[in-house]
Each structure stands twice: as C-alpha cells, then as structure tokens.
Amino acid sequence: MDLQAEEGLSTTPFPVLVATAVPVERDAVAGVLPGAAEEIRLPGGSLRRTAAGLDLLAAGVGPALAAATTAGALTAAALAGRPYRLVVSAGIGGGFLPGAPVGSLVVADAITVADLGAETADGFLPVTELGFGTVTHRPPESLVRVVSEATGARTGTILTVSTVTGTAARAAALGARHPGALAEGMEGFGVAEAAAAHGVPVLEIRAVSNPVGPRDRAAWRIGDALAALAEGFGKLAPALESWNTHDQ
C-alpha cells in the first residue's frame, strides 16, 4: 500500500474519507483544515476535497443513509483510481455519564449497533444470535491508540442507534447491555458496514453534546461539542502520520 502523500497537496499520508451526518458537522471539521476545498459531485450528493488530504462527506442521518452514501463515495473513489485507505465516521452525539461528559471527545475501540435484533420475552437478542450478520466493527487498535493519544479522546464503545435515547430507563438498559459504551450516535455502524464491504479500515470519533438519557434540549451543548470535534480533527493528520499501518 502506497502511503505517501502527494507533495504539496496533502498533510495526511493517504486519502481519508470523513463521513458526518449533517453539513454543520462537516463544516466544523473543514474550518480547522488548511486551504480551500474543492467540491466533488457524486451520485446523490457531493463531498469536499481538502488540501489536508481529507474528503468531507455529509452522508445523512441514520445508519441506512450513511451506509449508502459512504458506499457511493468509496466506489467513486475506487473507480477514479484514488481509493481511500481509511474511513472516519465523525460527529457529535450523546455521552454515557460519568465516562463521557459533555464537551469530551470519544474514539471508538468498538462500533456496535445497539438495536439491530429482536425483542423477546427474555430480553433483547442481537442479530448475531439470530444467525445473521454482525453487530460490531473494531477499528485498528494501533490507530485508536495514536488518535486517542494525539487528541486526548476517551476510548470505548460507541453505539449506533436508529432511535436516539430519550429516557433514563433506555439509557440504563443500553449501559447494562454494553458496559463499555461511552457514546451513542446514529451513523457509525452504517459507515463501518460500507467501509468493511470495501476492505477499508474505519474509525469513529464523537464529541459529546449531551448526556444519554432523558431528552432535555436546554442542556444540549452543540456549540461546545462542535468545537471539540474541530479541535480533535486539527490534531488528526499528525496522528495518522505516526500510525503504522503494518500493525493492522
């Protein structure tokens, strides 16, 4: 694998696709990257190609749309002879207290879909226990380590949900089912599924805007979370430089 950046063009050692849910998350990341971005049209949308070597894609809300949009971008890049070497799912999300307070940054060591399965009289069964698919993707350990060290992010499971948690009861149930969970979002697992289909490593980074639990919009700190996300991405490229891909 050729990991050399094009001289004068990229500050990352290889092409990276960053998939956020919505444009405001994408723009927060773009704001800390050097140079102007080029708009690249894709079927169903567009991405912004930056001089830092990161392509920024607002992939949509929810795992299904995020997976479809990310897969389209991965396919387009491969056909253009510029395949991505890493996909990053990024954005803001809820944090499980006390492990991930508002304003903190979380890097996933496991990207787990929390509600794909079946409800039974004996409790929830993940889809794997029904004999299908997968429920967890694991980013490369070495990559998680260097990104966490570079950004100061906490490391743990990030859950993907199709319905955002809004009650204390559901927060407690998720925490009991997934003791290592630090955050929840709605896109990570979909992005990871697309990356896995293309044989590309995946990473998920979430900045915490609110506690997982009762829905209280007055307590949300979206601006603080977007600032934390941007600060983390300002330190990402040097971390990728130090990542030894042979450790995958």
Short mmCIF file of the C-alpha atoms (twelve columns), coordinates in Angstrom:
data_MODEL
# 
_entry.id   MODEL 
# 
loop_
_atom_site.group_PDB 
_atom_site.id 
_atom_site.type_symbol 
_atom_site.label_atom_id 
_atom_site.label_alt_id 
_atom_site.label_comp_id 
_atom_site.label_asym_id 
_atom_site.label_seq_id 
_atom_site.Cartn_x 
_atom_site.Cartn_y 
_atom_site.Cartn_z 
_atom_site.pdbx_PDB_model_num 
ATOM 1   C CA . MET A 1   0.000   0.000   0.000   1 
ATOM 2   C CA . ASP A 2   1.391   3.373   -1.000  1 
ATOM 3   C CA . LEU A 3   1.019   5.689   1.979   1 
ATOM 4   C CA . GLN A 4   2.991   8.626   0.651   1 
ATOM 5   C CA . ALA A 5   1.113   11.908  0.460   1 
ATOM 6   C CA . GLU A 6   1.307   13.902  -2.723  1 
ATOM 7   C CA . GLU A 7   3.910   16.584  -2.122  1 
ATOM 8   C CA . GLY A 8   2.377   19.967  -1.517  1 
ATOM 9   C CA . LEU A 9   -1.173  18.630  -1.597  1 
ATOM 10  C CA . SER A 10  -1.821  16.514  1.468   1 
ATOM 11  C CA . THR A 11  -0.856  16.571  5.119   1 
ATOM 12  C CA . THR A 12  -2.180  13.056  5.626   1 
ATOM 13  C CA . PRO A 13  -0.177  10.070  4.386   1 
ATOM 14  C CA . PHE A 14  -3.102  8.621   2.393   1 
ATOM 15  C CA . PRO A 15  -6.591  9.606   1.202   1 
ATOM 16  C CA . VAL A 16  -9.131  9.659   4.033   1 
ATOM 17  C CA . LEU A 17  -12.916 9.852   3.768   1 
ATOM 18  C CA . VAL A 18  -14.627 11.613  6.684   1 
ATOM 19  C CA . ALA A 19  -18.367 10.951  6.871   1 
ATOM 20  C CA . THR A 20  -20.504 13.170  9.088   1 
ATOM 21  C CA . ALA A 21  -24.276 13.094  9.351   1 
ATOM 22  C CA . VAL A 22  -25.090 16.739  8.607   1 
ATOM 23  C CA . PRO A 23  -23.357 19.709  6.972   1 
ATOM 24  C CA . VAL A 24  -22.793 21.586  10.241  1 
ATOM 25  C CA . GLU A 25  -20.551 18.749  11.474  1 
ATOM 26  C CA . ARG A 26  -18.743 18.604  8.130   1 
ATOM 27  C CA . ASP A 27  -18.211 22.372  8.196   1 
ATOM 28  C CA . ALA A 28  -16.839 22.279  11.745  1 
ATOM 29  C CA . VAL A 29  -14.151 19.863  10.561  1 
ATOM 30  C CA . ALA A 30  -13.491 21.874  7.390   1 
ATOM 31  C CA . GLY A 31  -12.967 25.011  9.444   1 
ATOM 32  C CA . VAL A 32  -9.746  23.742  11.020  1 
ATOM 33  C CA . LEU A 33  -8.211  22.372  7.822   1 
ATOM 34  C CA . PRO A 34  -5.825  24.440  5.703   1 
ATOM 35  C CA . GLY A 35  -6.597  25.696  2.218   1 
ATOM 36  C CA . ALA A 36  -9.712  25.846  0.109   1 
ATOM 37  C CA . ALA A 37  -11.893 22.816  -0.520  1 
ATOM 38  C CA . GLU A 38  -12.861 21.513  -3.952  1 
ATOM 39  C CA . GLU A 39  -16.470 20.398  -4.442  1 
ATOM 40  C CA . ILE A 40  -16.695 16.902  -5.949  1 
ATOM 41  C CA . ARG A 41  -20.077 15.846  -7.312  1 
ATOM 42  C CA . LEU A 42  -21.246 12.327  -6.520  1 
ATOM 43  C CA . PRO A 43  -24.445 10.420  -7.271  1 
ATOM 44  C CA . GLY A 44  -26.892 11.591  -4.626  1 
ATOM 45  C CA . GLY A 45  -24.668 14.310  -3.200  1 
ATOM 46  C CA . SER A 46  -21.204 15.799  -3.085  1 
ATOM 47  C CA . LEU A 47  -18.088 15.879  -0.976  1 
ATOM 48  C CA . ARG A 48  -15.471 18.490  -0.199  1 
ATOM 49  C CA . ARG A 49  -11.882 17.567  -1.032  1 
ATOM 50  C CA . THR A 50  -9.452  19.472  1.169   1 
ATOM 51  C CA . ALA A 51  -5.779  20.200  0.775   1 
ATOM 52  C CA . ALA A 52  -5.192  18.311  4.028   1 
ATOM 53  C CA . GLY A 53  -5.974  15.000  2.315   1 
ATOM 54  C CA . LEU A 54  -9.373  14.595  3.959   1 
ATOM 55  C CA . ASP A 55  -12.517 14.292  1.856   1 
ATOM 56  C CA . LEU A 56  -15.522 15.518  3.829   1 
ATOM 57  C CA . LEU A 57  -18.915 13.956  3.185   1 
ATOM 58  C CA . ALA A 58  -22.245 14.872  4.780   1 
ATOM 59  C CA . ALA A 59  -23.604 11.336  4.495   1 
ATOM 60  C CA . GLY A 60  -27.040 11.813  6.034   1 
ATOM 61  C CA . VAL A 61  -28.791 10.916  9.268   1 
ATOM 62  C CA . GLY A 62  -29.197 7.297   10.346  1 
ATOM 63  C CA . PRO A 63  -27.274 4.105   9.604   1 
ATOM 64  C CA . ALA A 64  -29.013 3.225   6.327   1 
ATOM 65  C CA . LEU A 65  -28.500 6.538   4.534   1 
ATOM 66  C CA . ALA A 66  -24.998 6.921   5.962   1 
ATOM 67  C CA . ALA A 67  -24.067 3.456   4.691   1 
ATOM 68  C CA . ALA A 68  -25.471 4.089   1.211   1 
ATOM 69  C CA . THR A 69  -23.845 7.494   0.804   1 
ATOM 70  C CA . THR A 70  -20.489 6.321   2.163   1 
ATOM 71  C CA . ALA A 71  -20.531 3.275   -0.108  1 
ATOM 72  C CA . GLY A 72  -21.172 5.529   -3.094  1 
ATOM 73  C CA . ALA A 73  -18.201 7.728   -2.219  1 
ATOM 74  C CA . LEU A 74  -15.943 4.699   -1.710  1 
ATOM 75  C CA . THR A 75  -16.979 3.247   -5.062  1 
ATOM 76  C CA . ALA A 76  -16.496 6.550   -6.881  1 
ATOM 77  C CA . ALA A 77  -13.009 6.954   -5.416  1 
ATOM 78  C CA . ALA A 78  -12.004 3.408   -6.361  1 
ATOM 79  C CA . LEU A 79  -13.240 3.857   -9.930  1 
ATOM 80  C CA . ALA A 80  -11.315 7.135   -10.169 1 
ATOM 81  C CA . GLY A 81  -8.082  5.366   -9.171  1 
ATOM 82  C CA . ARG A 82  -7.873  7.157   -5.817  1 
ATOM 83  C CA . PRO A 83  -9.160  4.592   -3.299  1 
ATOM 84  C CA . TYR A 84  -9.491  5.626   0.312   1 
ATOM 85  C CA . ARG A 85  -7.207  3.997   2.868   1 
ATOM 86  C CA . LEU A 86  -9.299  4.985   5.881   1 
ATOM 87  C CA . VAL A 87  -12.912 5.975   6.577   1 
ATOM 88  C CA . VAL A 88  -13.769 8.086   9.618   1 
ATOM 89  C CA . SER A 89  -17.296 8.411   10.949  1 
ATOM 90  C CA . ALA A 90  -17.396 11.722  12.797  1 
ATOM 91  C CA . GLY A 91  -19.877 13.970  14.510  1 
ATOM 92  C CA . ILE A 92  -21.495 14.894  17.774  1 
ATOM 93  C CA . GLY A 93  -23.564 12.573  19.949  1 
ATOM 94  C CA . GLY A 94  -24.711 11.602  23.390  1 
ATOM 95  C CA . GLY A 95  -22.313 10.548  26.128  1 
ATOM 96  C CA . PHE A 96  -22.824 7.977   28.871  1 
ATOM 97  C CA . LEU A 97  -22.089 9.525   32.253  1 
ATOM 98  C CA . PRO A 98  -19.766 9.586   34.049  1 
ATOM 99  C CA . GLY A 99  -17.401 8.200   31.428  1 
ATOM 100 C CA . ALA A 100 -18.057 10.747  28.679  1 
ATOM 101 C CA . PRO A 101 -19.193 14.149  29.960  1 
ATOM 102 C CA . VAL A 102 -20.472 16.945  27.756  1 
ATOM 103 C CA . GLY A 103 -17.663 18.507  25.725  1 
ATOM 104 C CA . SER A 104 -15.445 15.426  25.784  1 
ATOM 105 C CA . LEU A 105 -14.190 13.563  22.730  1 
ATOM 106 C CA . VAL A 106 -14.600 9.796   22.282  1 
ATOM 107 C CA . VAL A 107 -12.774 7.466   19.893  1 
ATOM 108 C CA . ALA A 108 -14.375 4.067   19.337  1 
ATOM 109 C CA . ASP A 109 -12.473 0.889   20.020  1 
ATOM 110 C CA . ALA A 110 -15.711 -0.864  19.010  1 
ATOM 111 C CA . ILE A 111 -18.509 0.396   16.748  1 
ATOM 112 C CA . THR A 112 -21.624 -1.509  17.805  1 
ATOM 113 C CA . VAL A 113 -25.186 -1.377  16.518  1 
ATOM 114 C CA . ALA A 114 -27.314 -1.430  19.657  1 
ATOM 115 C CA . ASP A 115 -30.817 -2.093  18.364  1 
ATOM 116 C CA . LEU A 116 -30.415 -4.491  15.425  1 
ATOM 117 C CA . GLY A 117 -32.067 -7.713  16.509  1 
ATOM 118 C CA . ALA A 118 -35.252 -8.897  18.156  1 
ATOM 119 C CA . GLU A 119 -37.158 -8.096  21.329  1 
ATOM 120 C CA . THR A 120 -38.241 -11.277 23.116  1 
ATOM 121 C CA . ALA A 121 -39.960 -12.146 26.364  1 
ATOM 122 C CA . ASP A 122 -36.499 -12.883 27.756  1 
ATOM 123 C CA . GLY A 123 -34.980 -9.609  26.568  1 
ATOM 124 C CA . PHE A 124 -33.170 -8.273  23.524  1 
ATOM 125 C CA . LEU A 125 -31.379 -10.635 21.118  1 
ATOM 126 C CA . PRO A 126 -28.759 -9.097  18.808  1 
ATOM 127 C CA . VAL A 127 -28.961 -10.043 15.164  1 
ATOM 128 C CA . THR A 128 -25.910 -12.290 15.500  1 
ATOM 129 C CA . GLU A 129 -27.813 -14.536 17.920  1 
ATOM 130 C CA . LEU A 130 -30.480 -14.858 15.256  1 
ATOM 131 C CA . GLY A 131 -27.837 -16.226 12.898  1 
ATOM 132 C CA . PHE A 132 -27.253 -13.163 10.729  1 
ATOM 133 C CA . GLY A 133 -24.635 -10.524 10.029  1 
ATOM 134 C CA . THR A 134 -22.546 -8.702  12.579  1 
ATOM 135 C CA . VAL A 135 -23.148 -6.148  15.308  1 
ATOM 136 C CA . THR A 136 -19.644 -4.814  15.927  1 
ATOM 137 C CA . HIS A 137 -16.792 -3.445  13.839  1 
ATOM 138 C CA . ARG A 138 -13.426 -2.905  15.516  1 
ATOM 139 C CA . PRO A 139 -11.106 -0.151  14.309  1 
ATOM 140 C CA . PRO A 140 -7.391  -0.997  14.220  1 
ATOM 141 C CA . GLU A 141 -6.071  -0.969  17.795  1 
ATOM 142 C CA . SER A 142 -2.912  0.894   16.826  1 
ATOM 143 C CA . LEU A 143 -4.936  3.615   15.099  1 
ATOM 144 C CA . VAL A 144 -7.270  4.029   18.064  1 
ATOM 145 C CA . ARG A 145 -4.271  4.350   20.343  1 
ATOM 146 C CA . VAL A 146 -2.418  7.020   18.379  1 
ATOM 147 C CA . VAL A 147 -5.569  9.068   17.724  1 
ATOM 148 C CA . SER A 148 -6.581  8.915   21.380  1 
ATOM 149 C CA . GLU A 149 -3.116  9.976   22.495  1 
ATOM 150 C CA . ALA A 150 -2.954  12.807  19.970  1 
ATOM 151 C CA . THR A 151 -6.420  14.218  20.658  1 
ATOM 152 C CA . GLY A 152 -6.893  13.408  24.335  1 
ATOM 153 C CA . ALA A 153 -10.036 11.456  23.465  1 
ATOM 154 C CA . ARG A 154 -11.514 8.828   25.729  1 
ATOM 155 C CA . THR A 155 -11.640 5.307   24.290  1 
ATOM 156 C CA . GLY A 156 -14.621 2.967   24.425  1 
ATOM 157 C CA . THR A 157 -17.581 1.536   22.568  1 
ATOM 158 C CA . ILE A 158 -19.689 3.925   20.503  1 
ATOM 159 C CA . LEU A 159 -23.210 2.617   19.988  1 
ATOM 160 C CA . THR A 160 -25.200 3.192   16.810  1 
ATOM 161 C CA . VAL A 161 -28.936 3.565   17.358  1 
ATOM 162 C CA . SER A 162 -31.813 4.160   14.976  1 
ATOM 163 C CA . THR A 163 -33.787 5.896   17.721  1 
ATOM 164 C CA . VAL A 164 -31.918 8.352   19.938  1 
ATOM 165 C CA . THR A 165 -32.157 7.533   23.638  1 
ATOM 166 C CA . GLY A 166 -34.553 9.856   25.451  1 
ATOM 167 C CA . THR A 167 -35.324 8.137   28.766  1 
ATOM 168 C CA . ALA A 168 -33.379 7.093   31.826  1 
ATOM 169 C CA . ALA A 169 -34.752 3.557   31.504  1 
ATOM 170 C CA . ARG A 170 -33.390 3.066   27.997  1 
ATOM 171 C CA . ALA A 171 -30.051 4.630   28.920  1 
ATOM 172 C CA . ALA A 172 -29.766 2.193   31.819  1 
ATOM 173 C CA . ALA A 173 -30.713 -0.752  29.603  1 
ATOM 174 C CA . LEU A 174 -28.121 0.163   26.985  1 
ATOM 175 C CA . GLY A 175 -25.470 0.683   29.645  1 
ATOM 176 C CA . ALA A 176 -26.216 -2.716  31.173  1 
ATOM 177 C CA . ARG A 177 -26.159 -4.452  27.778  1 
ATOM 178 C CA . HIS A 178 -22.984 -2.649  26.664  1 
ATOM 179 C CA . PRO A 179 -20.851 -1.941  29.768  1 
ATOM 180 C CA . GLY A 180 -18.034 -0.411  27.711  1 
ATOM 181 C CA . ALA A 181 -20.256 2.121   25.957  1 
ATOM 182 C CA . LEU A 182 -19.163 5.752   26.190  1 
ATOM 183 C CA . ALA A 183 -21.301 7.394   23.493  1 
ATOM 184 C CA . GLU A 184 -24.139 6.885   21.055  1 
ATOM 185 C CA . GLY A 185 -24.753 8.195   17.548  1 
ATOM 186 C CA . MET A 186 -26.856 7.265   14.546  1 
ATOM 187 C CA . GLU A 187 -24.366 6.672   11.727  1 
ATOM 188 C CA . GLY A 188 -21.193 4.908   12.851  1 
ATOM 189 C CA . PHE A 189 -22.242 1.322   12.210  1 
ATOM 190 C CA . GLY A 190 -23.629 2.190   8.755   1 
ATOM 191 C CA . VAL A 191 -20.373 3.896   7.804   1 
ATOM 192 C CA . ALA A 192 -18.435 0.922   9.170   1 
ATOM 193 C CA . GLU A 193 -20.522 -1.534  7.131   1 
ATOM 194 C CA . ALA A 194 -19.716 0.384   3.943   1 
ATOM 195 C CA . ALA A 195 -16.020 0.524   4.813   1 
ATOM 196 C CA . ALA A 196 -15.935 -3.197  5.570   1 
ATOM 197 C CA . ALA A 197 -17.563 -4.007  2.223   1 
ATOM 198 C CA . HIS A 198 -14.661 -2.190  0.542   1 
ATOM 199 C CA . GLY A 199 -11.998 -3.691  2.812   1 
ATOM 200 C CA . VAL A 200 -11.085 -0.283  4.260   1 
ATOM 201 C CA . PRO A 201 -10.295 0.353   7.952   1 
ATOM 202 C CA . VAL A 202 -12.780 2.501   9.862   1 
ATOM 203 C CA . LEU A 203 -12.602 4.855   12.829  1 
ATOM 204 C CA . GLU A 204 -15.369 6.657   14.711  1 
ATOM 205 C CA . ILE A 205 -14.932 9.941   16.569  1 
ATOM 206 C CA . ARG A 206 -17.751 11.604  18.549  1 
ATOM 207 C CA . ALA A 207 -17.807 14.842  20.508  1 
ATOM 208 C CA . VAL A 208 -20.373 14.734  23.319  1 
ATOM 209 C CA . SER A 209 -23.133 17.337  23.121  1 
ATOM 210 C CA . ASN A 210 -25.498 15.907  25.761  1 
ATOM 211 C CA . PRO A 211 -25.822 13.085  28.274  1 
ATOM 212 C CA . VAL A 212 -27.510 9.878   27.114  1 
ATOM 213 C CA . GLY A 213 -30.828 9.780   28.966  1 
ATOM 214 C CA . PRO A 214 -33.884 12.000  29.421  1 
ATOM 215 C CA . ARG A 215 -34.285 14.347  26.471  1 
ATOM 216 C CA . ASP A 216 -33.522 17.888  27.672  1 
ATOM 217 C CA . ARG A 217 -32.790 20.269  24.813  1 
ATOM 218 C CA . ALA A 218 -31.931 23.062  27.242  1 
ATOM 219 C CA . ALA A 219 -28.968 21.000  28.451  1 
ATOM 220 C CA . TRP A 220 -27.535 20.367  24.989  1 
ATOM 221 C CA . ARG A 221 -24.163 21.989  24.266  1 
ATOM 222 C CA . ILE A 222 -23.972 21.613  20.498  1 
ATOM 223 C CA . GLY A 223 -21.578 24.523  20.024  1 
ATOM 224 C CA . ASP A 224 -19.149 23.146  22.594  1 
ATOM 225 C CA . ALA A 225 -19.320 19.701  21.003  1 
ATOM 226 C CA . LEU A 226 -18.670 21.058  17.508  1 
ATOM 227 C CA . ALA A 227 -15.678 22.995  18.863  1 
ATOM 228 C CA . ALA A 228 -14.324 19.824  20.488  1 
ATOM 229 C CA . LEU A 229 -14.825 17.899  17.244  1 
ATOM 230 C CA . ALA A 230 -12.966 20.567  15.265  1 
ATOM 231 C CA . GLU A 231 -10.122 20.661  17.782  1 
ATOM 232 C CA . GLY A 232 -9.763  16.893  17.540  1 
ATOM 233 C CA . PHE A 233 -9.542  16.976  13.764  1 
ATOM 234 C CA . GLY A 234 -6.914  19.685  13.952  1 
ATOM 235 C CA . LYS A 235 -4.701  17.033  15.564  1 
ATOM 236 C CA . LEU A 236 -5.747  14.083  13.398  1 
ATOM 237 C CA . ALA A 237 -3.343  14.408  10.475  1 
ATOM 238 C CA . PRO A 238 -0.187  14.232  12.638  1 
ATOM 239 C CA . ALA A 239 -1.658  11.162  14.350  1 
ATOM 240 C CA . LEU A 240 -2.176  9.460   11.005  1 
ATOM 241 C CA . GLU A 241 1.424   10.247  10.097  1 
ATOM 242 C CA . SER A 242 2.562   8.226   13.089  1 
ATOM 243 C CA . TRP A 243 0.159   5.340   12.555  1 
ATOM 244 C CA . ASN A 244 1.992   2.214   11.474  1 
ATOM 245 C CA . THR A 245 -0.472  0.551   9.102   1 
ATOM 246 C CA . HIS A 246 1.501   -2.697  9.309   1 
ATOM 247 C CA . ASP A 247 0.011   -3.099  12.828  1 
ATOM 248 C CA . GLN A 248 -3.469  -3.586  11.378  1 
# 
